[in-house]
Short mmCIF file of C-alpha atoms in Angstrom, two decimals:
data_model
loop_
_atom_site.label_atom_id
_atom_site.label_comp_id
_atom_site.label_asym_id
_atom_site.label_seq_id
_atom_site.Cartn_x
_atom_site.Cartn_y
_atom_site.Cartn_z
CA MET A 949 -78.52 -203.63 130.26
CA SER A 950 -79.37 -204.10 126.73
CA GLN A 951 -76.98 -202.38 123.25
CA LYS A 952 -78.71 -200.08 121.72
CA LYS A 953 -79.79 -200.99 118.40
CA LEU A 954 -77.84 -199.72 115.34
CA VAL A 955 -79.52 -197.59 112.83
CA CYS A 956 -78.37 -196.50 109.66
CA ILE A 957 -79.79 -193.50 107.12
CA GLY A 958 -78.47 -193.16 104.13
CA LEU A 959 -79.57 -192.14 100.10
CA LEU A 960 -79.69 -194.76 97.00
CA GLY A 961 -76.89 -193.69 94.68
CA PRO A 962 -78.61 -193.96 91.20
CA THR A 963 -74.45 -194.65 90.26
CA LEU A 964 -72.56 -195.64 92.90
CA ASP A 965 -75.28 -198.15 94.18
CA ALA A 966 -75.77 -199.26 90.41
CA GLY A 967 -75.89 -202.62 89.39
CA MET A 968 -78.78 -205.21 87.75
CA THR A 969 -77.01 -207.93 86.32
CA TYR A 970 -74.55 -211.13 87.98
CA ARG A 971 -71.99 -208.59 87.64
CA ARG A 972 -73.17 -206.75 89.91
CA TRP A 973 -71.41 -208.78 92.58
CA SER A 974 -68.08 -207.83 91.51
CA LYS A 975 -68.75 -204.09 91.91
CA TRP A 976 -68.37 -201.80 94.88
CA ARG A 977 -71.67 -200.42 95.92
CA PRO A 978 -71.21 -198.64 99.27
CA SER A 979 -75.05 -198.62 100.67
CA LEU A 980 -74.29 -202.64 100.11
CA SER A 981 -71.09 -202.76 102.00
CA LEU A 982 -72.27 -200.77 104.93
CA LEU A 983 -73.90 -204.38 105.29
CA GLN A 984 -71.09 -206.49 104.72
CA HIS A 985 -69.37 -205.66 107.90
CA GLU A 986 -69.28 -207.86 111.00
CA GLU A 987 -68.24 -205.59 113.27
CA LEU A 988 -71.15 -202.95 112.07
CA LEU A 989 -74.42 -204.88 113.05
CA ILE A 990 -77.13 -202.69 111.26
CA ASP A 991 -80.81 -203.35 113.00
CA ARG A 992 -82.13 -200.93 110.26
CA PHE A 993 -81.46 -199.31 106.99
CA GLU A 994 -83.73 -196.06 106.43
CA LEU A 995 -82.97 -195.37 102.67
CA LEU A 996 -84.23 -192.73 100.72
CA TYR A 997 -84.49 -192.67 96.95
CA GLN A 998 -85.94 -190.90 93.98
CA GLU A 999 -89.14 -192.46 92.29
CA ASP A 1000 -87.21 -192.34 89.66
CA PHE A 1001 -84.84 -195.15 90.45
CA SER A 1002 -87.25 -197.75 91.83
CA ASP A 1003 -86.06 -200.89 90.09
CA LEU A 1004 -82.57 -199.90 91.34
CA LEU A 1005 -84.22 -199.96 94.57
CA GLU A 1006 -86.03 -202.95 94.58
CA GLN A 1007 -82.94 -205.04 93.39
CA LEU A 1008 -80.29 -202.85 96.20
CA VAL A 1009 -83.07 -204.26 98.77
CA GLU A 1010 -83.13 -207.50 97.42
CA ASP A 1011 -79.09 -208.07 97.64
CA ALA A 1012 -79.13 -206.37 100.96
CA HIS A 1013 -81.75 -209.21 102.32
CA GLU A 1014 -79.25 -211.56 100.75
CA ILE A 1015 -76.26 -210.18 102.94
CA SER A 1016 -77.46 -209.28 105.91
CA PRO A 1017 -81.53 -210.68 106.34
CA GLU A 1018 -81.33 -209.68 110.03
CA THR A 1019 -81.65 -205.96 108.49
CA THR A 1020 -84.96 -204.42 108.07
CA ILE A 1021 -84.79 -201.76 104.90
CA ASN A 1022 -87.13 -199.21 104.78
CA THR A 1023 -87.31 -197.01 102.16
CA HIS A 1024 -89.05 -193.48 101.88
CA VAL A 1025 -89.05 -192.01 98.31
CA THR A 1026 -87.90 -188.26 98.05
CA HIS A 1027 -88.80 -185.59 95.71
CA MET A 1028 -85.98 -183.24 94.16
CA GLU A 1029 -86.86 -182.02 90.96
CA ASP A 1030 -82.92 -180.92 90.97
CA PRO A 1031 -80.74 -182.66 93.21
CA TRP A 1032 -77.73 -180.16 92.93
CA ASP A 1033 -80.07 -177.14 94.21
CA PHE A 1034 -78.97 -176.26 97.21
CA GLU A 1035 -82.77 -174.89 99.07
CA GLN A 1036 -84.27 -178.00 97.74
CA VAL A 1037 -82.20 -180.59 98.67
CA TYR A 1038 -81.85 -179.05 102.30
CA GLN A 1039 -85.80 -179.18 102.13
CA THR A 1040 -86.24 -182.24 101.49
CA LEU A 1041 -83.68 -183.61 103.86
CA HIS A 1042 -85.00 -181.60 106.86
CA SER A 1043 -88.52 -182.31 106.04
CA PHE A 1044 -87.34 -186.04 106.65
CA ALA A 1045 -85.07 -185.32 109.74
CA ARG A 1046 -88.62 -183.61 111.21
CA ASN A 1047 -91.34 -185.82 110.79
CA TYR A 1048 -88.93 -189.20 111.95
CA PRO A 1049 -89.60 -190.30 114.94
CA PHE A 1050 -86.11 -190.74 116.48
CA ASN A 1051 -85.98 -192.66 119.63
CA VAL A 1052 -82.29 -191.77 120.78
CA GLU A 1053 -82.71 -193.33 124.10
CA GLU A 1054 -83.19 -197.01 122.41
CA GLU A 1055 -81.14 -196.67 119.25
CA ASP A 1056 -78.16 -195.50 117.83
CA TYR A 1057 -77.86 -193.35 114.46
CA ILE A 1058 -75.43 -193.42 112.01
CA LEU A 1059 -75.78 -191.48 108.53
CA HIS A 1060 -74.22 -192.57 105.26
CA ILE A 1061 -72.52 -189.60 103.52
CA THR A 1062 -70.61 -191.55 100.66
CA THR A 1063 -73.81 -191.37 97.89
CA GLY A 1064 -75.85 -189.02 96.93
CA THR A 1065 -74.56 -185.46 95.20
CA HIS A 1066 -72.11 -183.44 96.96
CA VAL A 1067 -75.08 -181.04 97.39
CA ALA A 1068 -76.99 -183.81 99.29
CA GLN A 1069 -73.49 -184.62 101.76
CA ILE A 1070 -72.97 -181.19 102.84
CA CYS A 1071 -77.09 -180.60 104.06
CA CYS A 1072 -76.40 -184.21 105.66
CA PHE A 1073 -73.10 -182.72 107.32
CA LEU A 1074 -75.25 -179.77 108.55
CA LEU A 1075 -78.02 -181.69 109.56
CA ALA A 1076 -76.03 -183.94 111.66
CA GLU A 1077 -74.28 -180.94 112.85
CA SER A 1078 -76.95 -178.96 114.01
CA HIS A 1079 -78.53 -182.33 115.62
CA HIS A 1080 -81.51 -182.05 113.17
CA ILE A 1081 -80.44 -186.05 112.50
CA PRO A 1082 -78.93 -187.03 115.79
CA ALA A 1083 -76.20 -189.29 114.36
CA ARG A 1084 -72.49 -190.04 113.97
CA LEU A 1085 -71.53 -189.70 110.05
CA ILE A 1086 -70.13 -192.49 108.13
CA GLN A 1087 -68.21 -192.39 105.06
CA THR A 1088 -67.30 -195.90 103.05
CA SER A 1089 -64.67 -196.34 100.30
CA PRO A 1090 -63.59 -198.72 97.76
CA PRO A 1091 -62.11 -202.12 98.66
CA GLY A 1092 -58.63 -201.51 96.67
CA ARG A 1093 -57.80 -204.32 94.24
CA ASP A 1094 -60.05 -206.82 95.25
CA PRO A 1095 -63.58 -206.00 93.76
CA TYR A 1096 -65.04 -209.33 96.34
CA LYS A 1097 -63.75 -207.47 99.96
CA GLN A 1098 -66.35 -205.28 101.39
CA GLY A 1099 -64.24 -201.76 101.32
CA ARG A 1100 -63.26 -199.68 104.31
CA TYR A 1101 -65.53 -197.17 106.23
CA ARG A 1102 -65.03 -194.69 109.06
CA MET A 1103 -66.63 -192.42 111.44
CA ILE A 1104 -66.37 -188.90 110.98
CA ASP A 1105 -66.41 -187.35 114.64
CA LEU A 1106 -68.08 -183.82 114.60
CA ASP A 1107 -67.11 -182.74 117.95
CA LEU A 1108 -65.22 -179.38 116.74
CA SER A 1109 -64.50 -178.50 120.02
CA ARG A 1110 -62.02 -181.14 120.19
CA TYR A 1111 -59.89 -179.73 117.39
CA ASP A 1112 -58.09 -177.05 118.89
CA GLN A 1113 -55.55 -176.91 116.27
CA ILE A 1114 -58.43 -175.64 113.96
CA PHE A 1115 -60.05 -173.11 116.10
CA ALA A 1116 -56.33 -171.95 116.80
CA ARG A 1117 -56.26 -171.76 113.31
CA PHE A 1118 -59.35 -169.65 112.81
CA ALA A 1119 -58.44 -167.22 115.53
CA GLN A 1120 -55.01 -166.78 114.21
CA GLU A 1121 -56.20 -165.53 111.25
CA GLN A 1122 -58.31 -163.36 112.50
CA ARG A 1123 -55.54 -161.88 114.56
CA GLU A 1124 -53.74 -161.38 111.51
CA ALA A 1125 -56.86 -159.69 109.78
CA ILE A 1126 -56.92 -157.23 112.56
CA SER A 1127 -53.57 -156.34 112.70
CA PHE A 1128 -53.33 -156.00 108.94
CA LEU A 1129 -56.27 -153.36 109.49
CA LYS A 1130 -54.44 -151.13 111.85
CA GLU A 1131 -51.16 -151.85 109.56
CA GLY A 1132 -49.13 -153.88 112.31
CA VAL A 1133 -49.97 -151.00 115.48
CA GLU A 1134 -50.30 -152.54 118.55
CA THR A 1135 -53.07 -150.20 119.40
CA LYS A 1136 -54.09 -149.95 123.01
CA ASN A 1137 -56.97 -147.96 123.02
CA LYS A 1138 -60.28 -150.72 123.65
CA ALA A 1139 -63.03 -148.81 122.02
CA PHE A 1140 -60.71 -148.75 118.84
CA ASN A 1141 -59.54 -152.03 118.85
CA TYR A 1142 -63.36 -153.41 118.97
CA LEU A 1143 -64.07 -151.20 116.32
CA ILE A 1144 -61.60 -152.83 114.04
CA GLU A 1145 -62.89 -156.10 115.24
CA GLN A 1146 -66.08 -155.34 113.64
CA ILE A 1147 -65.04 -153.79 110.73
CA GLU A 1148 -63.15 -157.14 110.24
CA ARG A 1149 -65.77 -158.94 110.44
CA VAL A 1150 -68.25 -157.45 108.27
CA ALA A 1151 -65.24 -156.52 105.42
CA ILE A 1152 -65.06 -160.23 105.15
CA ALA A 1153 -68.88 -161.00 105.38
CA SER A 1154 -70.19 -158.27 103.27
CA HIS A 1155 -70.53 -156.89 99.88
CA ASP A 1156 -72.68 -153.66 101.13
CA PRO A 1157 -71.62 -150.52 101.40
CA ILE A 1158 -69.31 -149.64 104.19
CA LEU A 1159 -69.53 -145.85 105.39
CA LEU A 1160 -66.68 -144.65 107.59
CA THR A 1161 -67.33 -141.24 109.41
CA GLY A 1162 -64.65 -139.58 112.02
CA PRO A 1163 -62.60 -136.51 111.76
CA THR A 1164 -60.12 -135.18 109.05
CA GLY A 1165 -57.21 -137.41 109.49
CA ALA A 1166 -58.20 -140.37 111.35
CA GLY A 1167 -57.00 -142.42 108.89
CA LYS A 1168 -60.06 -143.23 106.47
CA THR A 1169 -58.83 -143.88 103.22
CA GLN A 1170 -55.74 -146.08 104.54
CA LEU A 1171 -58.32 -148.08 106.59
CA ALA A 1172 -60.41 -148.12 103.04
CA ARG A 1173 -57.50 -149.15 101.30
CA ARG A 1174 -56.36 -152.19 104.09
CA ILE A 1175 -60.26 -153.10 103.64
CA TYR A 1176 -59.88 -153.87 99.98
CA ASP A 1177 -56.69 -155.59 100.41
CA LEU A 1178 -57.83 -158.01 102.80
CA LYS A 1179 -60.72 -159.30 100.64
CA LYS A 1180 -58.41 -159.77 98.12
CA SER A 1181 -56.14 -161.16 100.30
CA ARG A 1182 -59.27 -163.18 100.80
CA ARG A 1183 -60.28 -163.36 97.07
CA GLN A 1184 -63.43 -161.84 97.58
CA VAL A 1185 -62.41 -158.69 94.79
CA GLY A 1186 -60.50 -159.03 91.90
CA GLY A 1187 -60.69 -156.35 90.46
CA ARG A 1188 -58.81 -152.58 91.65
CA PHE A 1189 -59.23 -150.40 94.32
CA VAL A 1190 -60.39 -147.15 92.85
CA GLU A 1191 -60.05 -143.74 95.13
CA VAL A 1192 -61.65 -140.14 94.45
CA ASN A 1193 -61.80 -137.44 96.84
CA CYS A 1194 -65.27 -136.06 95.96
CA ALA A 1195 -63.65 -132.75 96.44
CA THR A 1196 -62.26 -132.71 93.52
CA LEU A 1197 -65.38 -132.99 90.83
CA ARG A 1198 -66.69 -129.98 90.31
CA GLY A 1199 -69.18 -129.13 87.66
CA ASP A 1200 -69.81 -131.22 84.54
CA ALA A 1201 -66.31 -132.96 85.24
CA ALA A 1202 -68.16 -134.71 88.16
CA MET A 1203 -70.48 -136.65 85.95
CA SER A 1204 -67.76 -137.95 83.34
CA THR A 1205 -65.47 -138.28 85.96
CA LEU A 1206 -67.76 -140.83 88.20
CA PHE A 1207 -69.92 -142.19 85.44
CA GLY A 1208 -67.81 -141.35 82.05
CA HIS A 1209 -68.84 -140.51 78.51
CA VAL A 1210 -69.48 -141.18 75.27
CA LYS A 1211 -67.53 -139.44 72.62
CA GLY A 1212 -68.98 -136.29 71.62
CA ALA A 1213 -71.04 -136.08 74.82
CA TYR A 1214 -69.78 -132.53 74.79
CA THR A 1215 -67.58 -130.18 73.58
CA GLY A 1216 -63.80 -131.71 73.36
CA ALA A 1217 -64.90 -134.90 74.49
CA ILE A 1218 -62.77 -136.31 71.17
CA SER A 1219 -62.89 -139.48 72.89
CA SER A 1220 -65.11 -141.74 75.04
CA ARG A 1221 -64.24 -142.16 78.80
CA GLU A 1222 -64.99 -145.27 80.76
CA GLY A 1223 -65.52 -143.69 84.32
CA LEU A 1224 -64.64 -144.81 87.98
CA LEU A 1225 -67.32 -146.82 88.45
CA ARG A 1226 -66.48 -149.02 85.52
CA ALA A 1227 -62.78 -149.16 86.80
CA ALA A 1228 -63.64 -150.20 89.90
CA ASP A 1229 -65.63 -153.18 88.31
CA GLY A 1230 -65.06 -156.68 89.95
CA GLY A 1231 -63.12 -154.58 93.06
CA VAL A 1232 -63.80 -151.61 95.14
CA LEU A 1233 -64.84 -148.03 94.61
CA PHE A 1234 -63.48 -145.44 97.49
CA LEU A 1235 -65.74 -142.38 97.65
CA ASP A 1236 -63.54 -140.13 100.03
CA GLU A 1237 -65.92 -136.67 101.12
CA ILE A 1238 -68.68 -138.31 99.36
CA GLY A 1239 -70.80 -135.38 101.01
CA GLU A 1240 -69.38 -132.86 98.69
CA LEU A 1241 -71.11 -134.95 95.73
CA GLY A 1242 -73.69 -132.89 93.68
CA LEU A 1243 -77.18 -133.57 94.29
CA ASP A 1244 -77.20 -135.02 90.51
CA GLU A 1245 -74.49 -137.31 90.93
CA GLN A 1246 -76.10 -138.41 94.24
CA ALA A 1247 -79.21 -139.76 92.49
CA MET A 1248 -76.87 -141.53 90.04
CA LEU A 1249 -74.60 -143.12 92.06
CA LEU A 1250 -77.46 -144.33 94.08
CA ARG A 1251 -79.22 -146.26 90.87
CA ALA A 1252 -75.65 -147.44 90.59
CA VAL A 1253 -75.46 -148.82 94.13
CA GLU A 1254 -79.17 -150.17 93.96
CA SER A 1255 -78.50 -152.16 90.65
CA GLY A 1256 -75.00 -152.01 89.28
CA ARG A 1257 -76.65 -150.13 86.10
CA PHE A 1258 -75.85 -146.90 85.33
CA MET A 1259 -76.11 -144.06 81.96
CA PRO A 1260 -72.49 -142.62 81.33
CA VAL A 1261 -72.80 -139.18 79.92
CA GLY A 1262 -74.16 -138.60 76.65
CA SER A 1263 -75.42 -142.28 76.25
CA ASP A 1264 -78.31 -143.87 75.18
CA HIS A 1265 -77.36 -147.60 76.57
CA GLU A 1266 -76.96 -148.52 80.07
CA VAL A 1267 -73.39 -149.89 80.99
CA GLU A 1268 -73.07 -152.77 84.04
CA SER A 1269 -70.09 -152.27 87.02
CA ASP A 1270 -70.08 -154.58 90.15
CA PHE A 1271 -68.58 -153.03 93.02
CA GLN A 1272 -68.44 -152.69 96.49
CA LEU A 1273 -68.75 -148.94 97.72
CA LEU A 1274 -66.61 -147.72 100.34
CA ALA A 1275 -67.73 -143.74 101.78
CA GLY A 1276 -65.58 -141.52 103.84
CA THR A 1277 -66.73 -138.66 105.56
CA ASN A 1278 -65.90 -135.99 108.33
CA ARG A 1279 -69.80 -134.60 107.62
CA ASP A 1280 -72.86 -135.25 109.91
CA LEU A 1281 -74.63 -136.37 106.74
CA TYR A 1282 -77.81 -136.42 108.68
CA GLU A 1283 -77.19 -132.61 109.52
CA CYS A 1284 -76.52 -132.17 105.60
CA VAL A 1285 -79.51 -134.04 104.52
CA ASP A 1286 -81.38 -131.52 107.00
CA GLU A 1287 -79.82 -129.10 104.91
CA GLY A 1288 -80.87 -130.24 101.30
CA THR A 1289 -77.54 -130.82 100.36
CA PHE A 1290 -77.07 -134.61 100.39
CA ARG A 1291 -79.89 -137.20 99.62
CA GLU A 1292 -81.72 -139.02 102.42
CA ASP A 1293 -82.04 -142.19 100.04
CA LEU A 1294 -78.81 -142.55 99.30
CA LEU A 1295 -77.84 -142.31 102.95
CA ALA A 1296 -79.55 -145.06 103.81
CA ARG A 1297 -78.29 -146.96 101.54
CA ILE A 1298 -74.95 -146.30 102.14
CA ASN A 1299 -75.65 -146.29 105.93
CA LEU A 1300 -76.07 -150.12 106.20
CA TRP A 1301 -72.42 -150.36 107.92
CA SER A 1302 -71.05 -146.95 109.49
CA PHE A 1303 -68.30 -147.33 111.57
CA GLU A 1304 -66.94 -144.02 113.48
CA LEU A 1305 -63.55 -143.53 113.79
CA PRO A 1306 -62.02 -141.50 116.64
CA GLY A 1307 -59.61 -138.59 116.58
CA LEU A 1308 -55.99 -139.32 117.46
CA ARG A 1309 -56.84 -137.04 121.01
CA ASP A 1310 -59.79 -139.71 121.80
CA ARG A 1311 -57.08 -142.58 121.90
CA LEU A 1312 -53.80 -141.14 123.54
CA GLU A 1313 -52.64 -144.52 125.04
CA ASP A 1314 -52.30 -145.15 121.11
CA LEU A 1315 -49.70 -142.18 120.31
CA GLU A 1316 -46.65 -144.47 121.32
CA PRO A 1317 -47.00 -147.08 119.09
CA ASN A 1318 -48.21 -144.76 116.29
CA ILE A 1319 -44.50 -142.85 116.95
CA ASP A 1320 -43.12 -145.99 116.21
CA TYR A 1321 -45.16 -146.87 113.27
CA GLU A 1322 -44.35 -143.59 111.64
CA LEU A 1323 -40.62 -143.65 112.25
CA GLU A 1324 -40.89 -146.67 110.71
CA LYS A 1325 -42.63 -145.49 107.47
CA PHE A 1326 -39.93 -142.68 108.01
CA ALA A 1327 -37.11 -145.57 107.25
CA VAL A 1328 -38.81 -147.32 104.39
CA ARG A 1329 -40.09 -144.10 102.55
CA ARG A 1330 -36.41 -142.55 102.81
CA GLY A 1331 -34.29 -145.41 103.30
CA ASN A 1332 -32.50 -143.64 106.49
CA ARG A 1333 -33.54 -144.81 110.07
CA VAL A 1334 -34.15 -142.91 112.77
CA GLY A 1335 -34.70 -143.52 116.08
CA MET A 1336 -35.56 -141.56 119.55
CA ASN A 1337 -33.47 -141.39 122.62
CA LEU A 1338 -35.83 -142.03 126.04
CA GLU A 1339 -35.48 -138.44 127.28
CA ALA A 1340 -36.97 -136.97 124.19
CA ARG A 1341 -39.52 -139.56 123.89
CA LYS A 1342 -40.95 -138.88 127.26
CA LYS A 1343 -40.72 -134.94 126.72
CA TYR A 1344 -42.47 -135.59 123.56
CA LEU A 1345 -45.39 -137.90 124.64
CA GLU A 1346 -45.66 -135.58 128.31
CA PHE A 1347 -46.56 -132.60 126.05
CA THR A 1348 -48.74 -134.00 123.15
CA MET A 1349 -50.27 -136.08 125.95
CA GLY A 1350 -51.45 -132.74 127.52
CA PRO A 1351 -54.25 -131.03 127.44
CA GLN A 1352 -52.68 -128.55 125.44
CA ALA A 1353 -52.57 -130.71 122.63
CA SER A 1354 -54.98 -130.51 120.13
CA TRP A 1355 -54.27 -132.84 117.70
CA ARG A 1356 -56.60 -131.42 114.90
CA GLY A 1357 -55.12 -132.61 112.16
CA ASN A 1358 -54.88 -135.88 114.04
CA PHE A 1359 -52.89 -139.36 112.60
CA ARG A 1360 -52.04 -135.98 109.75
CA ASP A 1361 -50.17 -134.12 112.65
CA LEU A 1362 -48.27 -136.68 113.73
CA ASN A 1363 -47.07 -137.87 110.68
CA ALA A 1364 -45.95 -134.60 110.30
CA SER A 1365 -44.81 -133.94 113.40
CA MET A 1366 -42.15 -137.11 113.17
CA THR A 1367 -41.63 -136.34 109.82
CA ARG A 1368 -39.86 -132.69 110.96
CA MET A 1369 -38.14 -134.52 113.81
CA ALA A 1370 -36.45 -137.59 111.67
CA THR A 1371 -35.32 -135.10 108.86
CA LEU A 1372 -33.63 -132.83 111.10
CA ALA A 1373 -32.05 -135.53 113.57
CA ARG A 1374 -28.21 -135.83 113.84
CA GLY A 1375 -26.72 -139.38 113.60
CA GLY A 1376 -29.64 -140.79 113.15
CA ARG A 1377 -31.03 -139.87 116.54
CA ILE A 1378 -33.91 -137.25 117.80
CA ASN A 1379 -32.62 -135.81 120.95
CA GLU A 1380 -34.50 -133.61 123.54
CA ASP A 1381 -33.10 -130.53 121.54
CA ASP A 1382 -34.94 -131.90 118.32
CA VAL A 1383 -38.28 -132.54 120.26
CA ASP A 1384 -38.25 -128.60 122.20
CA GLU A 1385 -38.18 -127.49 118.20
CA GLU A 1386 -40.89 -129.42 117.09
CA LEU A 1387 -43.11 -128.76 120.29
CA GLN A 1388 -42.13 -125.38 119.48
CA ARG A 1389 -43.66 -125.42 116.39
CA LEU A 1390 -47.29 -127.95 117.92
CA GLN A 1391 -47.69 -124.94 120.07
CA ILE A 1392 -47.71 -122.38 117.19
CA MET A 1393 -50.05 -124.51 115.05
CA TRP A 1394 -51.68 -125.53 117.97
CA GLN A 1395 -52.80 -121.83 119.34
CA THR A 1396 -54.58 -121.18 115.67
CA LYS A 1397 -58.52 -121.80 117.07
CA ALA A 1398 -59.88 -124.57 115.27
CA PRO A 1399 -63.21 -123.88 113.11
CA LEU A 1400 -66.44 -124.26 114.45
CA THR A 1401 -68.86 -127.51 113.92
CA GLY A 1402 -72.33 -127.19 112.85
CA PRO A 1403 -74.09 -126.96 116.05
CA GLU A 1404 -71.29 -124.88 117.59
CA LYS A 1405 -72.10 -122.31 115.03
CA PHE A 1406 -75.81 -122.55 115.55
CA LEU A 1407 -75.19 -121.46 119.08
CA GLN A 1408 -72.78 -118.81 118.40
CA LYS A 1409 -75.42 -117.65 116.07
CA LEU A 1410 -78.49 -118.21 118.63
CA ILE A 1411 -76.49 -116.26 121.69
CA GLY A 1412 -73.71 -114.31 120.01
CA GLU A 1413 -69.88 -115.19 120.02
CA GLN A 1414 -69.32 -113.10 123.39
CA HIS A 1415 -71.72 -114.90 125.62
CA CYS A 1416 -70.79 -118.40 123.82
CA GLN A 1417 -66.91 -117.38 125.17
CA GLU A 1418 -68.07 -116.40 128.94
CA LEU A 1419 -69.77 -119.79 129.19
CA ASP A 1420 -67.55 -122.37 131.15
CA ARG A 1421 -66.81 -125.03 128.77
CA PHE A 1422 -68.93 -127.81 130.68
CA ASP A 1423 -71.63 -125.38 130.40
CA ARG A 1424 -71.14 -124.44 126.71
CA VAL A 1425 -70.67 -128.52 125.32
CA GLN A 1426 -73.78 -129.33 127.48
CA LEU A 1427 -75.89 -126.66 126.28
CA ILE A 1428 -74.70 -127.29 122.31
CA ASP A 1429 -76.05 -130.67 122.56
CA VAL A 1430 -79.42 -129.59 124.37
CA VAL A 1431 -79.99 -126.95 121.52
CA ASP A 1432 -79.24 -129.44 118.64
CA ALA A 1433 -81.71 -131.60 119.98
CA CYS A 1434 -83.99 -128.60 120.47
CA ARG A 1435 -83.31 -128.10 116.04
CA HIS A 1436 -84.14 -131.24 115.18
CA CYS A 1437 -87.39 -132.04 117.30
CA SER A 1438 -90.90 -130.79 116.18
CA SER A 1439 -91.86 -129.78 119.86
CA LEU A 1440 -90.70 -128.73 123.38
CA SER A 1441 -91.87 -131.76 124.08
CA ALA A 1442 -90.60 -134.15 121.72
CA ALA A 1443 -87.75 -132.75 122.75
CA GLY A 1444 -87.92 -132.69 126.22
CA ARG A 1445 -88.70 -136.63 125.61
CA LEU A 1446 -85.50 -137.35 123.56
CA LEU A 1447 -83.45 -135.45 125.84
CA PHE A 1448 -84.92 -136.58 129.26
CA ALA A 1449 -85.56 -140.22 128.22
CA ALA A 1450 -83.29 -141.95 130.29
CA SER A 1451 -84.87 -140.62 133.74
CA ARG A 1452 -88.10 -140.40 132.80
CA GLU A 1453 -88.04 -144.28 133.39
CA LYS A 1454 -87.20 -143.89 136.80
CA LYS A 1455 -90.46 -141.20 137.70
CA LYS A 1456 -93.20 -142.22 138.07
CA SER A 1457 -94.53 -138.55 136.46
CA SER A 1458 -92.62 -135.90 134.72
CA ASN A 1459 -93.09 -132.84 132.85
CA ASP A 1460 -90.06 -132.93 130.44
CA SER A 1461 -91.43 -129.91 128.79
CA ASP A 1462 -91.26 -127.52 131.47
CA ARG A 1463 -87.68 -129.09 132.79
CA LEU A 1464 -86.35 -128.05 129.10
CA ARG A 1465 -88.19 -124.77 129.14
CA LYS A 1466 -86.44 -124.32 132.44
CA TYR A 1467 -82.82 -125.09 131.66
CA LEU A 1468 -82.99 -123.42 128.15
CA ALA A 1469 -84.44 -120.37 130.59
CA LYS A 1470 -80.74 -120.09 132.42
CA PHE A 1471 -79.37 -119.23 129.13
CA ASP A 1472 -82.31 -117.01 128.13
CA ILE A 1473 -83.33 -119.02 125.40
CA THR A 1474 -86.91 -119.96 124.40
CA PHE A 1475 -87.46 -123.37 122.09
CA GLN A 1476 -89.50 -120.52 119.54
CA GLN A 1477 -86.17 -118.75 119.48
CA ILE A 1478 -84.26 -121.78 118.08
CA LYS A 1479 -86.97 -122.54 115.69
CA ASP A 1480 -87.15 -118.95 114.52
CA MET A 1481 -83.06 -119.36 114.04
CA GLU A 1482 -83.74 -122.34 112.64
CA GLU A 1483 -86.20 -121.16 109.91
#
């Protein structure tokens, strides 16, 4: 079996390969040095060059024939107006690779990455790594003090799968980032852990707005700050973390707080104010409860997010601010759009990355590690470490993971609960008596009726409060969803298609309208009643 021929592909280096006088022989020229190694027998050299350096190419080819007459030199002119333009260089090299008649059955290929701009070297690496050029990379280096020696070369192995330590380091960095976003809490809920993994990937890779939804107390504000801290640790932002609860912005002061004002913009404006958007330049702006913003502020915010430009109150000139927007809300913003209180175009812009944080009730397996986390926070805050004995912990978990525990305030409820017990604990230890007292407090607190959601309010208004209370929870939850779907559909058939989409796929024929009409009739409701109530 004959040995494969060795083919080298490289770029003419206008600086490193230069040399026209007799002194060129005392100068290390990387492309020429490849032909000076007896153990590296190159059968063919495919040399790419720019037309401006034709004279240099001619001299190099002549010298190559003198050093290695058995090597065939093929030259290929390239057209790159700017050798530092990544897209242009990549396209040129990619075009060469696509049109070159590679024959891997009979030839081995090496790709020389010493010459050319750094951009060209990176493009060569990418094309070899993606197998557009089926070659090993070869790097040459000067000989040292003796200029008449051929220098050194080294093959670069692109099989990154062999480098377990590299991948282990990447995996470890990702684990550390995920743990950082979870504030070091070893959570067990699979859905929540997957959610945080997704947020970590987006936070690192994207500068677009991120919308964090979920009930009050689910941890949106803490997560927003951790996203900022993570990005800052990766040097992706250099500016500040600026946050505001939009529910606190009212009237004319809202515009000024967000967008700033110039001196004399209104009565009392005795000096200029930069505003929060300007303060967040180069950093992250977190607008909590963004659903509380007024429509005028929403319009200004949309322009600022899309263009990075906005006009302070009373100013004739726009200012710029490059910030990443994080937004939080416990409202259904689509419902707000339907009600006319939130702009649909703004929602479309900030909803590119949307993550819904679950409430504590939906991830009770994470209750115990969060108990330890809250006690650790208490120790840092008060300088007093408090433990919890096993019997007390067991009693607390049995109650707080049971059906009577609503956790309406989510992690705020947990923080308050642990703070109360840690404060009252004697001898730095929470015992069963402390837990008994706390459980009485929680029972009283959770016996108060929770506020109804929008769809629940609508159903109560539609069929009456007494009828709602008489329904089993199973029926009530299902009916709320069905009625809500009807509210957002233009016809009975459209609502039927939405509600019975999965089962319809399994049937040869179906009458979704009739199925929905019969279901509503069980509760003395018609589709028209729902639409009339909506109006």
